[in-house]
PDB file of C-alpha atoms and ligand atoms in Angstrom:
ATOM      1  CA  MET A   1     -18.946  -2.022  12.422  1.00 42.00           C
ATOM      2  CA  ALA A   2     -18.871   1.327  13.835  1.00 44.00           C
ATOM      3  CA  GLY A   3     -16.162   0.502  17.033  1.00 54.00           C
ATOM      4  CA  LYS A   4     -14.603  -2.401  15.795  1.00 88.00           C
ATOM      5  CA  GLY A   5     -12.106  -0.970  13.329  1.00 97.00           C
ATOM      6  CA  ALA A   6     -11.681  -2.437   9.964  1.00 98.00           C
ATOM      7  CA  GLY A   7      -8.247  -3.704   8.297  1.00 98.00           C
ATOM      8  CA  ARG A   8      -7.734  -4.030   4.251  1.00 98.00           C
ATOM      9  CA  PHE A   9      -6.315  -4.899   1.667  1.00 98.00           C
ATOM     10  CA  ALA A  10      -5.849  -2.366  -0.748  1.00 98.00           C
ATOM     11  CA  PRO A  11      -4.400  -3.226  -4.666  1.00 98.00           C
ATOM     12  CA  SER A  12      -3.853  -1.190  -7.860  1.00 97.00           C
ATOM     13  CA  PRO A  13      -4.852  -2.342 -10.400  1.00 97.00           C
ATOM     14  CA  SER A  14      -1.979  -2.673 -12.780  1.00 96.00           C
ATOM     15  CA  GLY A  15      -2.104  -6.555 -13.248  1.00 96.00           C
ATOM     16  CA  GLN A  16      -2.981  -9.585 -12.163  1.00 97.00           C
ATOM     17  CA  LEU A  17      -1.780 -10.456  -8.438  1.00 98.00           C
ATOM     18  CA  HIS A  18       1.070 -13.573  -7.554  1.00 98.00           C
ATOM     19  CA  VAL A  19       1.821 -15.443  -4.704  1.00 98.00           C
ATOM     20  CA  GLY A  20       3.965 -12.798  -3.113  1.00 98.00           C
ATOM     21  CA  ASN A  21       1.220 -10.236  -3.322  1.00 98.00           C
ATOM     22  CA  LEU A  22      -2.126 -12.512  -2.668  1.00 98.00           C
ATOM     23  CA  ARG A  23       0.198 -13.230   0.111  1.00 98.00           C
ATOM     24  CA  THR A  24       0.195 -10.087   1.997  1.00 98.00           C
ATOM     25  CA  ALA A  25      -2.948  -9.927   1.313  1.00 98.00           C
ATOM     26  CA  VAL A  26      -4.241 -13.035   3.190  1.00 98.00           C
ATOM     27  CA  VAL A  27      -1.750 -11.732   5.933  1.00 98.00           C
ATOM     28  CA  ALA A  28      -3.914  -9.067   6.241  1.00 98.00           C
ATOM     29  CA  TRP A  29      -7.145 -11.113   6.054  1.00 98.00           C
ATOM     30  CA  LEU A  30      -5.605 -12.587   9.038  1.00 98.00           C
ATOM     31  CA  PHE A  31      -4.477  -9.641  11.143  1.00 98.00           C
ATOM     32  CA  ALA A  32      -8.237  -7.632  10.551  1.00 98.00           C
ATOM     33  CA  ARG A  33      -9.824 -11.342  11.466  1.00 98.00           C
ATOM     34  CA  SER A  34      -7.471 -11.926  14.853  1.00 98.00           C
ATOM     35  CA  THR A  35      -8.447  -8.943  16.132  1.00 98.00           C
ATOM     36  CA  GLY A  36     -12.111  -8.420  15.800  1.00 97.00           C
ATOM     37  CA  ARG A  37     -11.815  -6.433  12.911  1.00 98.00           C
ATOM     38  CA  SER A  38     -13.525  -6.416   9.930  1.00 98.00           C
ATOM     39  CA  PHE A  39     -11.418  -6.842   6.407  1.00 98.00           C
ATOM     40  CA  LEU A  40     -12.288  -4.344   3.569  1.00 98.00           C
ATOM     41  CA  ILE A  41     -10.990  -4.377  -0.185  1.00 98.00           C
ATOM     42  CA  ARG A  42      -9.945  -1.170  -1.836  1.00 98.00           C
ATOM     43  CA  VAL A  43      -9.292  -0.773  -5.620  1.00 98.00           C
ATOM     44  CA  GLU A  44      -6.042   2.099  -5.394  1.00 98.00           C
ATOM     45  CA  ASP A  45      -6.552   3.163  -8.936  1.00 97.00           C
ATOM     46  CA  LEU A  46      -5.351   6.506  -9.073  1.00 97.00           C
ATOM     47  CA  ASP A  47      -2.449   5.605 -11.201  1.00 90.00           C
ATOM     48  CA  ARG A  48      -0.624   2.186 -12.945  1.00 81.00           C
ATOM     49  CA  VAL A  49      -4.523   0.926 -13.974  1.00 93.00           C
ATOM     50  CA  ARG A  50      -4.565  -1.556 -16.718  1.00 96.00           C
ATOM     51  CA  ALA A  51      -8.064  -2.716 -17.935  1.00 95.00           C
ATOM     52  CA  GLY A  52      -9.364  -5.624 -16.585  1.00 97.00           C
ATOM     53  CA  ALA A  53      -7.410  -5.955 -13.676  1.00 98.00           C
ATOM     54  CA  GLU A  54     -10.039  -4.404 -10.959  1.00 98.00           C
ATOM     55  CA  ALA A  55     -11.855  -7.469 -11.680  1.00 98.00           C
ATOM     56  CA  GLU A  56      -8.902  -9.980 -11.924  1.00 98.00           C
ATOM     57  CA  GLN A  57      -7.527  -8.935  -8.942  1.00 98.00           C
ATOM     58  CA  LEU A  58     -10.811  -9.309  -7.091  1.00 98.00           C
ATOM     59  CA  ALA A  59     -11.835 -12.896  -8.694  1.00 98.00           C
ATOM     60  CA  GLU A  60      -8.413 -13.891  -7.273  1.00 98.00           C
ATOM     61  CA  LEU A  61      -8.817 -13.124  -4.188  1.00 98.00           C
ATOM     62  CA  SER A  62     -12.191 -14.297  -3.715  1.00 98.00           C
ATOM     63  CA  ALA A  63     -10.951 -17.569  -5.254  1.00 98.00           C
ATOM     64  CA  LEU A  64      -8.606 -17.354  -1.485  1.00 98.00           C
ATOM     65  CA  GLY A  65     -11.738 -16.464   0.499  1.00 98.00           C
ATOM     66  CA  LEU A  66     -10.676 -13.016   0.925  1.00 98.00           C
ATOM     67  CA  ALA A  67     -13.639 -10.885   0.347  1.00 98.00           C
ATOM     68  CA  SER A  68     -14.166  -7.375   1.300  1.00 98.00           C
ATOM     69  CA  ASP A  69     -16.908  -6.769   4.518  1.00 98.00           C
ATOM     70  CA  GLU A  70     -18.506  -3.475   2.926  1.00 98.00           C
ATOM     71  CA  PRO A  71     -18.603  -2.999  -1.212  1.00 98.00           C
ATOM     72  CA  VAL A  72     -15.543  -1.432  -2.718  1.00 98.00           C
ATOM     73  CA  ILE A  73     -14.601   0.967  -2.560  1.00 97.00           C
ATOM     74  CA  ARG A  74     -12.448   2.907  -6.103  1.00 98.00           C
ATOM     75  CA  GLN A  75     -10.019   5.472  -5.414  1.00 98.00           C
ATOM     76  CA  SER A  76     -11.421   7.459  -8.431  1.00 97.00           C
ATOM     77  CA  GLU A  77     -14.470   7.865  -6.908  1.00 97.00           C
ATOM     78  CA  GLN A  78     -13.493   9.469  -3.771  1.00 98.00           C
ATOM     79  CA  ALA A  79     -12.089  13.203  -5.279  1.00 97.00           C
ATOM     80  CA  ASP A  80     -14.490  14.750  -3.081  1.00 98.00           C
ATOM     81  CA  ARG A  81     -12.634  13.995   0.138  1.00 98.00           C
ATOM     82  CA  TYR A  82      -9.089  14.510  -1.027  1.00 98.00           C
ATOM     83  CA  GLU A  83     -10.161  18.460  -2.012  1.00 98.00           C
ATOM     84  CA  ARG A  84     -11.734  18.469   1.398  1.00 98.00           C
ATOM     85  CA  ALA A  85      -8.681  17.184   2.459  1.00 98.00           C
ATOM     86  CA  LEU A  86      -6.433  19.566   0.799  1.00 98.00           C
ATOM     87  CA  GLU A  87      -8.060  22.946   1.856  1.00 98.00           C
ATOM     88  CA  HIS A  88      -8.331  21.454   5.078  1.00 98.00           C
ATOM     89  CA  LEU A  89      -4.198  22.341   4.858  1.00 98.00           C
ATOM     90  CA  GLN A  90      -4.524  24.857   3.138  1.00 98.00           C
ATOM     91  CA  ALA A  91      -6.553  26.813   5.098  1.00 98.00           C
ATOM     92  CA  ARG A  92      -3.470  26.118   7.110  1.00 97.00           C
ATOM     93  CA  GLY A  93      -0.731  27.135   5.536  1.00 97.00           C
ATOM     94  CA  LEU A  94       0.602  23.936   5.118  1.00 98.00           C
ATOM     95  CA  VAL A  95       0.473  24.090   1.444  1.00 98.00           C
ATOM     96  CA  TYR A  96       2.246  25.217  -1.327  1.00 98.00           C
ATOM     97  CA  GLU A  97       2.668  24.769  -5.528  1.00 98.00           C
ATOM     98  CA  CYS A  98       5.955  23.527  -6.628  1.00 98.00           C
ATOM     99  CA  PHE A  99       7.133  23.962 -10.578  1.00 98.00           C
ATOM    100  CA  CYS A 100       9.718  21.700  -9.777  1.00 96.00           C
ATOM    101  CA  THR A 101      10.283  19.850 -13.269  1.00 94.00           C
ATOM    102  CA  ARG A 102      11.369  15.552 -11.784  1.00 91.00           C
ATOM    103  CA  ARG A 103      14.644  16.389 -13.827  1.00 91.00           C
ATOM    104  CA  ASP A 104      14.778  19.118 -10.770  1.00 92.00           C
ATOM    105  CA  VAL A 105      14.477  17.164  -7.692  1.00 91.00           C
ATOM    106  CA  ALA A 106      16.597  14.965  -9.183  1.00 89.00           C
ATOM    107  CA  GLU A 107      19.512  17.444  -9.309  1.00 89.00           C
ATOM    108  CA  ALA A 108      18.605  18.907  -5.663  1.00 87.00           C
ATOM    109  CA  ALA A 109      18.594  15.314  -4.131  1.00 84.00           C
ATOM    110  CA  SER A 110      22.193  14.717  -6.115  1.00 85.00           C
ATOM    111  CA  ALA A 111      23.928  18.781  -5.328  1.00 86.00           C
ATOM    112  CA  PRO A 112      26.474  18.293  -2.206  1.00 84.00           C
ATOM    113  CA  HIS A 113      23.696  18.304   0.226  1.00 83.00           C
ATOM    114  CA  GLY A 114      21.411  17.449  -1.582  1.00 85.00           C
ATOM    115  CA  ARG A 115      19.320  13.988   0.188  1.00 87.00           C
ATOM    116  CA  PRO A 116      18.442  11.087  -1.859  1.00 85.00           C
ATOM    117  CA  GLY A 117      14.561  11.312  -2.194  1.00 82.00           C
ATOM    118  CA  PHE A 118      14.025  14.193  -0.488  1.00 89.00           C
ATOM    119  CA  TYR A 119      12.658  17.147  -1.357  1.00 94.00           C
ATOM    120  CA  PRO A 120      14.740  20.031  -0.137  1.00 92.00           C
ATOM    121  CA  GLY A 121      12.064  22.355  -0.494  1.00 94.00           C
ATOM    122  CA  THR A 122      13.052  24.709  -3.502  1.00 94.00           C
ATOM    123  CA  CYS A 123      10.093  26.070  -4.174  1.00 97.00           C
ATOM    124  CA  ARG A 124       8.616  26.411  -0.585  1.00 97.00           C
ATOM    125  CA  GLY A 125      10.190  30.309  -0.253  1.00 95.00           C
ATOM    126  CA  LEU A 126       8.691  31.619  -3.906  1.00 97.00           C
ATOM    127  CA  SER A 127       7.180  34.915  -3.789  1.00 97.00           C
ATOM    128  CA  GLU A 128       3.435  36.129  -4.837  1.00 97.00           C
ATOM    129  CA  ASP A 129       4.781  37.504  -8.098  1.00 97.00           C
ATOM    130  CA  GLU A 130       7.536  35.007  -8.585  1.00 97.00           C
ATOM    131  CA  ARG A 131       4.651  31.966  -8.835  1.00 97.00           C
ATOM    132  CA  GLU A 132       2.179  34.241 -10.753  1.00 97.00           C
ATOM    133  CA  ARG A 133       5.350  34.451 -13.705  1.00 97.00           C
ATOM    134  CA  ARG A 134       5.118  30.126 -12.963  1.00 97.00           C
ATOM    135  CA  ARG A 135       1.943  29.377 -13.412  1.00 97.00           C
ATOM    136  CA  THR A 136       2.670  30.607 -16.538  1.00 97.00           C
ATOM    137  CA  GLN A 137       5.288  28.157 -17.845  1.00 96.00           C
ATOM    138  CA  ARG A 138       3.619  24.937 -15.393  1.00 96.00           C
ATOM    139  CA  ARG A 139       1.351  23.542 -14.064  1.00 97.00           C
ATOM    140  CA  PRO A 140       2.487  23.342 -10.540  1.00 98.00           C
ATOM    141  CA  ALA A 141       2.025  20.457  -7.713  1.00 98.00           C
ATOM    142  CA  LEU A 142       0.945  20.992  -4.758  1.00 98.00           C
ATOM    143  CA  ARG A 143       3.641  19.884  -1.549  1.00 98.00           C
ATOM    144  CA  LEU A 144       3.069  19.761   1.974  1.00 98.00           C
ATOM    145  CA  ALA A 145       4.929  21.640   4.387  1.00 98.00           C
ATOM    146  CA  SER A 146       6.146  19.824   6.655  1.00 98.00           C
ATOM    147  CA  ALA A 147       7.102  21.308  10.027  1.00 97.00           C
ATOM    148  CA  VAL A 148       9.722  18.391  10.832  1.00 97.00           C
ATOM    149  CA  GLY A 149      12.142  16.526   9.418  1.00 94.00           C
ATOM    150  CA  THR A 150      11.241  12.787  10.405  1.00 96.00           C
ATOM    151  CA  TRP A 151       8.470  11.424  12.151  1.00 98.00           C
ATOM    152  CA  SER A 152       7.723   7.679  13.510  1.00 98.00           C
ATOM    153  CA  ILE A 153       5.831   4.894  13.558  1.00 98.00           C
ATOM    154  CA  GLU A 154       5.521   1.774  15.802  1.00 98.00           C
ATOM    155  CA  ASP A 155       5.317  -1.394  13.730  1.00 98.00           C
ATOM    156  CA  LEU A 156       3.232  -4.870  14.741  1.00 97.00           C
ATOM    157  CA  LEU A 157       6.274  -6.395  12.671  1.00 97.00           C
ATOM    158  CA  ALA A 158       9.102  -3.998  12.405  1.00 97.00           C
ATOM    159  CA  GLY A 159       9.128  -2.094  15.353  1.00 97.00           C
ATOM    160  CA  GLN A 160      10.061   1.596  15.734  1.00 98.00           C
ATOM    161  CA  VAL A 161      10.260   3.210  12.016  1.00 98.00           C
ATOM    162  CA  THR A 162      11.416   6.348  11.985  1.00 97.00           C
ATOM    163  CA  ALA A 163      12.024   7.424   8.102  1.00 95.00           C
ATOM    164  CA  PRO A 164      12.445  11.727   6.696  1.00 94.00           C
ATOM    165  CA  VAL A 165       9.365  13.377   6.165  1.00 97.00           C
ATOM    166  CA  ASP A 166      10.067  15.922   3.856  1.00 96.00           C
ATOM    167  CA  ASP A 167       7.592  17.916   1.571  1.00 97.00           C
ATOM    168  CA  PHE A 168       6.486  15.787  -0.459  1.00 97.00           C
ATOM    169  CA  VAL A 169       3.363  15.621  -3.122  1.00 98.00           C
ATOM    170  CA  LEU A 170      -0.173  16.287  -2.045  1.00 98.00           C
ATOM    171  CA  ARG A 171      -1.216  16.138  -5.787  1.00 98.00           C
ATOM    172  CA  ARG A 172       0.899  16.570  -8.839  1.00 97.00           C
ATOM    173  CA  ASN A 173       1.403  18.656 -10.946  1.00 96.00           C
ATOM    174  CA  ASP A 174      -0.961  16.684 -13.750  1.00 96.00           C
ATOM    175  CA  GLY A 175      -3.796  16.559 -11.070  1.00 96.00           C
ATOM    176  CA  VAL A 176      -3.825  13.045 -10.123  1.00 97.00           C
ATOM    177  CA  ILE A 177      -3.673  13.351  -6.059  1.00 98.00           C
ATOM    178  CA  ALA A 178      -0.535  11.864  -4.875  1.00 98.00           C
ATOM    179  CA  TYR A 179      -1.176   7.984  -3.039  1.00 97.00           C
ATOM    180  CA  ASN A 180       0.263   9.340   0.545  1.00 98.00           C
ATOM    181  CA  LEU A 181      -2.577  11.619   0.324  1.00 98.00           C
ATOM    182  CA  ALA A 182      -4.797   9.080  -0.867  1.00 98.00           C
ATOM    183  CA  VAL A 183      -4.526   6.635   1.600  1.00 98.00           C
ATOM    184  CA  VAL A 184      -5.086   8.406   4.819  1.00 98.00           C
ATOM    185  CA  VAL A 185      -7.860  10.121   3.590  1.00 98.00           C
ATOM    186  CA  ASP A 186      -9.506   6.763   2.676  1.00 98.00           C
ATOM    187  CA  ASP A 187      -8.644   4.595   5.674  1.00 98.00           C
ATOM    188  CA  ALA A 188      -9.571   6.914   8.243  1.00 98.00           C
ATOM    189  CA  ALA A 189     -12.851   7.677   6.703  1.00 98.00           C
ATOM    190  CA  GLN A 190     -13.338   3.730   5.668  1.00 98.00           C
ATOM    191  CA  GLY A 191     -12.758   3.443   9.342  1.00 98.00           C
ATOM    192  CA  ILE A 192      -9.575   1.348   8.671  1.00 98.00           C
ATOM    193  CA  ASP A 193      -7.380   1.060  12.637  1.00 98.00           C
ATOM    194  CA  GLN A 194      -4.843  -1.437  10.813  1.00 98.00           C
ATOM    195  CA  VAL A 195      -2.793  -1.041   7.624  1.00 98.00           C
ATOM    196  CA  VAL A 196      -1.008  -4.790   6.836  1.00 98.00           C
ATOM    197  CA  ARG A 197       0.918  -3.880   3.483  1.00 98.00           C
ATOM    198  CA  GLY A 198       4.327  -5.040   2.315  1.00 98.00           C
ATOM    199  CA  ASP A 199       7.091  -3.678   3.289  1.00 97.00           C
ATOM    200  CA  ASP A 200       8.057  -1.892   0.484  1.00 97.00           C
ATOM    201  CA  LEU A 201       5.744   0.908   2.231  1.00 97.00           C
ATOM    202  CA  LEU A 202       7.383   0.826   5.721  1.00 97.00           C
ATOM    203  CA  ASP A 203       9.452   4.434   4.341  1.00 95.00           C
ATOM    204  CA  SER A 204       6.355   5.908   3.599  1.00 97.00           C
ATOM    205  CA  ALA A 205       5.025   4.981   6.984  1.00 98.00           C
ATOM    206  CA  PRO A 206       5.978   8.116   8.927  1.00 98.00           C
ATOM    207  CA  ARG A 207       5.314  10.801   6.448  1.00 98.00           C
ATOM    208  CA  GLN A 208       0.929   9.518   6.001  1.00 98.00           C
ATOM    209  CA  ALA A 209       1.416   9.013   9.913  1.00 98.00           C
ATOM    210  CA  TYR A 210       2.467  12.378  10.289  1.00 98.00           C
ATOM    211  CA  LEU A 211      -0.070  13.729   7.574  1.00 98.00           C
ATOM    212  CA  ALA A 212      -2.974  11.824   9.448  1.00 98.00           C
ATOM    213  CA  SER A 213      -1.744  13.419  12.654  1.00 98.00           C
ATOM    214  CA  LEU A 214      -2.367  17.200  10.343  1.00 98.00           C
ATOM    215  CA  LEU A 215      -5.152  16.106   9.808  1.00 98.00           C
ATOM    216  CA  GLY A 216      -6.715  15.534  12.950  1.00 97.00           C
ATOM    217  CA  LEU A 217      -6.854  11.852  12.198  1.00 97.00           C
ATOM    218  CA  PRO A 218      -5.389   8.789  13.948  1.00 94.00           C
ATOM    219  CA  ALA A 219      -2.833   7.235  12.551  1.00 92.00           C
ATOM    220  CA  PRO A 220      -3.659   2.982  12.078  1.00 98.00           C
ATOM    221  CA  THR A 221      -1.852   0.612  13.977  1.00 98.00           C
ATOM    222  CA  TYR A 222       0.718  -0.586  11.322  1.00 98.00           C
ATOM    223  CA  ALA A 223       2.270  -4.345  10.433  1.00 98.00           C
ATOM    224  CA  HIS A 224       4.719  -4.299   7.004  1.00 98.00           C
ATOM    225  CA  MET A 225       5.394  -7.695   5.807  1.00 98.00           C
ATOM    226  CA  PRO A 226       8.347  -8.403   4.235  1.00 97.00           C
ATOM    227  CA  LEU A 227       8.096  -9.415  -0.151  1.00 97.00           C
ATOM    228  CA  ALA A 228       8.350 -11.822  -1.838  1.00 98.00           C
ATOM    229  CA  VAL A 229      11.716 -12.065  -3.648  1.00 98.00           C
ATOM    230  CA  SER A 230      12.761 -14.478  -6.513  1.00 97.00           C
ATOM    231  CA  PRO A 231      15.506 -16.649  -5.787  1.00 95.00           C
ATOM    232  CA  GLU A 232      17.941 -14.377  -6.983  1.00 95.00           C
ATOM    233  CA  GLY A 233      16.613 -11.718  -4.189  1.00 96.00           C
ATOM    234  CA  ARG A 234      14.441  -9.505  -6.169  1.00 96.00           C
ATOM    235  CA  ARG A 235      11.024  -8.330  -5.930  1.00 97.00           C
ATOM    236  CA  LEU A 236       9.152 -10.724  -7.149  1.00 97.00           C
ATOM    237  CA  ALA A 237       7.438 -10.389 -10.264  1.00 96.00           C
ATOM    238  CA  LYS A 238       5.640 -11.944 -12.751  1.00 93.00           C
ATOM    239  CA  ARG A 239       8.681 -12.783 -15.584  1.00 94.00           C
ATOM    240  CA  ASP A 240       9.760 -14.713 -12.610  1.00 95.00           C
ATOM    241  CA  GLY A 241       7.729 -17.936 -14.331  1.00 95.00           C
ATOM    242  CA  ALA A 242       4.633 -19.238 -12.603  1.00 95.00           C
ATOM    243  CA  VAL A 243       3.184 -17.209  -9.835  1.00 97.00           C
ATOM    244  CA  THR A 244      -0.288 -15.465 -10.424  1.00 98.00           C
ATOM    245  CA  LEU A 245      -2.812 -17.953 -10.155  1.00 98.00           C
ATOM    246  CA  GLU A 246      -4.412 -17.757 -13.998  1.00 97.00           C
ATOM    247  CA  ASP A 247      -0.223 -19.467 -14.940  1.00 96.00           C
ATOM    248  CA  LEU A 248      -0.317 -21.664 -11.192  1.00 97.00           C
ATOM    249  CA  ALA A 249      -4.250 -23.252 -12.642  1.00 96.00           C
ATOM    250  CA  ARG A 250      -2.492 -23.968 -16.126  1.00 95.00           C
ATOM    251  CA  LEU A 251      -0.029 -26.284 -14.568  1.00 94.00           C
ATOM    252  CA  GLY A 252      -2.656 -27.803 -12.669  1.00 94.00           C
ATOM    253  CA  TRP A 253      -2.766 -25.676  -9.007  1.00 96.00           C
ATOM    254  CA  SER A 254      -6.208 -24.779  -7.784  1.00 96.00           C
ATOM    255  CA  PRO A 255      -6.453 -21.797  -6.026  1.00 97.00           C
ATOM    256  CA  LEU A 256      -6.988 -24.064  -2.580  1.00 96.00           C
ATOM    257  CA  ALA A 257      -3.931 -25.528  -3.246  1.00 96.00           C
ATOM    258  CA  VAL A 258      -1.734 -22.557  -4.238  1.00 97.00           C
ATOM    259  CA  LEU A 259      -3.557 -21.297  -0.509  1.00 98.00           C
ATOM    260  CA  ASP A 260      -1.485 -23.671   1.299  1.00 97.00           C
ATOM    261  CA  VAL A 261       2.094 -23.086  -0.533  1.00 97.00           C
ATOM    262  CA  ILE A 262       1.285 -19.595   0.875  1.00 98.00           C
ATOM    263  CA  LEU A 263       0.253 -20.700   4.319  1.00 98.00           C
ATOM    264  CA  ALA A 264       2.907 -22.425   4.565  1.00 97.00           C
ATOM    265  CA  SER A 265       5.056 -20.198   3.625  1.00 97.00           C
ATOM    266  CA  LEU A 266       3.723 -18.958   6.850  1.00 98.00           C
ATOM    267  CA  GLY A 267       4.450 -21.981   8.902  1.00 97.00           C
ATOM    268  CA  LEU A 268       0.543 -21.567   9.034  1.00 98.00           C
ATOM    269  CA  PRO A 269      -1.618 -24.985   8.379  1.00 97.00           C
ATOM    270  CA  GLY A 270      -3.615 -25.349   5.324  1.00 95.00           C
ATOM    271  CA  GLY A 271      -6.655 -26.578   4.179  1.00 93.00           C
ATOM    272  CA  SER A 272      -8.690 -23.494   5.062  1.00 96.00           C
ATOM    273  CA  LEU A 273      -8.397 -19.593   6.023  1.00 98.00           C
ATOM    274  CA  GLY A 274     -10.180 -20.837   9.348  1.00 97.00           C
ATOM    275  CA  ALA A 275      -7.693 -23.465   9.700  1.00 96.00           C
ATOM    276  CA  ALA A 276      -4.492 -20.813   9.714  1.00 98.00           C
ATOM    277  CA  LEU A 277      -7.058 -18.247  10.965  1.00 98.00           C
ATOM    278  CA  ALA A 278      -6.853 -20.502  14.581  1.00 98.00           C
ATOM    279  CA  SER A 279      -3.076 -20.909  14.238  1.00 97.00           C
ATOM    280  CA  PHE A 280      -2.586 -17.345  13.363  1.00 98.00           C
ATOM    281  CA  ASP A 281       0.328 -15.661  15.811  1.00 97.00           C
ATOM    282  CA  PRO A 282       1.476 -12.228  14.959  1.00 97.00           C
ATOM    283  CA  VAL A 283       4.725 -12.857  16.547  1.00 96.00           C
ATOM    284  CA  ARG A 284       5.579 -16.419  15.087  1.00 96.00           C
ATOM    285  CA  LEU A 285       5.036 -14.809  11.256  1.00 97.00           C
ATOM    286  CA  PRO A 286       8.595 -15.118   9.494  1.00 96.00           C
ATOM    287  CA  ARG A 287      10.519 -11.659   9.418  1.00 95.00           C
ATOM    288  CA  ASN A 288      11.988 -12.908   6.342  1.00 96.00           C
ATOM    289  CA  PRO A 289      11.796 -12.439   2.102  1.00 98.00           C
ATOM    290  CA  TRP A 290      10.028 -15.430   1.268  1.00 98.00           C
ATOM    291  CA  VAL A 291      12.120 -16.852  -1.543  1.00 97.00           C
ATOM    292  CA  VAL A 292       9.753 -17.948  -4.065  1.00 97.00           C
ATOM    293  CA  ASP A 293      11.271 -20.079  -6.800  1.00 96.00           C
ATOM    294  CA  PRO A 294       8.276 -20.763  -8.948  1.00 95.00           C
ATOM    295  CA  ALA A 295       9.706 -23.887 -10.436  1.00 93.00           C
ATOM    296  CA  ALA A 296      10.910 -25.234  -7.198  1.00 93.00           C
ATOM    297  CA  LEU A 297       7.699 -24.728  -5.195  1.00 94.00           C
ATOM    298  CA  PHE A 298       5.325 -25.515  -7.773  1.00 93.00           C
ATOM    299  CA  SER A 299       7.204 -28.033  -8.809  1.00 86.00           C
ATOM    300  CA  THR A 300       4.649 -31.228  -8.389  1.00 74.00           C
ATOM    301  CA  PRO A 301       1.029 -30.760 -10.718  1.00 62.00           C
ATOM    302  CA  ALA A 302      -1.823 -29.881  -8.390  1.00 56.00           C
ATOM    303  CA  GLY A 303       0.528 -30.582  -5.200  1.00 52.00           C
ATOM    304  CA  PRO A 304      -1.069 -30.197  -1.926  1.00 47.00           C
ATOM    305  CA  ALA A 305      -4.148 -29.856  -4.129  1.00 43.00           C
ATOM    306  CA  CYS A 306      -4.724 -33.838  -4.496  1.00 42.00           C
ATOM    307  CA  LYS A 307      -5.209 -33.752  -0.618  1.00 43.00           C
ATOM    308  CA  PRO A 308      -8.778 -33.359   0.472  1.00 39.00           C
ATOM    309  CA  SER A 309      -8.706 -30.287   2.585  1.00 42.00           C
ATOM    310  CA  ALA A 310      -7.975 -31.001   6.231  1.00 43.00           C
ATOM    311  CA  PRO A 311     -10.935 -30.988   8.421  1.00 40.00           C
ATOM    312  CA  THR A 312     -10.563 -27.864  10.883  1.00 42.00           C
ATOM    313  CA  ASP A 313     -12.020 -28.029  14.510  1.00 40.00           C
ATOM    314  CA  LYS A 314     -11.965 -24.254  15.515  1.00 38.00           C
ATOM    315  CA  VAL A 315     -12.821 -22.000  12.520  1.00 39.00           C
ATOM    316  CA  LEU A 316     -13.717 -18.644  14.363  1.00 37.00           C
ATOM    317  CA  PRO A 317     -16.365 -16.655  12.880  1.00 39.00           C
TER     318      PRO A 317
HETATM  319  N1  LIG B 401      -1.613   0.048  -3.653  1.00 88.89           N
HETATM  320  C1  LIG B 401      -0.479   0.381  -2.770  1.00 88.89           C
HETATM  321  C2  LIG B 401       0.253  -1.118  -3.618  1.00 88.89           C
HETATM  322  O1  LIG B 401      -0.758  -1.917  -4.989  1.00 88.89           O
HETATM  323  C3  LIG B 401      -0.168   0.513  -1.463  1.00 88.89           C
HETATM  324  C4  LIG B 401      -1.392   0.718  -1.214  1.00 88.89           C
HETATM  325  C5  LIG B 401      -1.270   0.626   0.430  1.00 88.89           C
HETATM  326  O2  LIG B 401      -1.507  -0.913   1.371  1.00 88.89           O
HETATM  327  O3  LIG B 401      -1.297   2.023   1.284  1.00 88.89           O
HETATM  328  O4  LIG B 401       1.648  -0.942  -4.059  1.00 88.89           O
END
């Protein structure tokens, strides 16, 4: 596998995947395979874990034909490499302790010159004595001492994206490694050089690419896919109706019939992932959110499931 790179799908095991999540996974697989990369699945279980969800998600992905080419790894088992990355940054003076509470951060952001979502560096200049004193009151979070205000990435779907880069958290005050650090370290350690995911994370990509540069790691190629939304335009959620494979199975929909709906939403032929791959062209992917009205989209019981899978003449490996 070395040398050819990898793409990935990295769900947080917080619950069952819905059709929007599954669609993003399908797109990640199509991007990886169409560029000769392997496809990896990683369980992002540092936070937001619901017991049993990991197994459910892997089974849901597998029901659509999506499996990891290498053993699935869990972030909860990678503590050593996150610590090494932190030490690397610490040795270069790029990490500082932050004693701010959530409320402090929110207040700073809403102050006259504050910027929402942007940490103004309140704790960056604390003296060692002051830090010593504060440590007795509160366990600190660790923040990156960012040397830039913004960073840019090139996204295959969104184009050039420039987003603010503040002194973001690397390790939370409860000791949990922050998502931005974990994702950068894991992608590099796993040879992942293509990141395809929902565009809710588009604004995080510049932070992550900047962090990769500080760690001497190559930034991956990015493609952020517009999310699935409800007819009201909200991010699709389970409460919007039958949107998980389990819900849909109760209505008579097989996983492959759901896959056909997902592929149709991408402008791709159904029948199999292989057939979709043969027609896949990133340039033709929809650039708007996928509006999912479950009652309408999945109204006909079994829908396309009744159709036999179309034979495919071009099945790529
Ligand atoms: N674990 C994140 C999520 O489920 C995705 C992280 C990523 O793809 O970088 O939202």
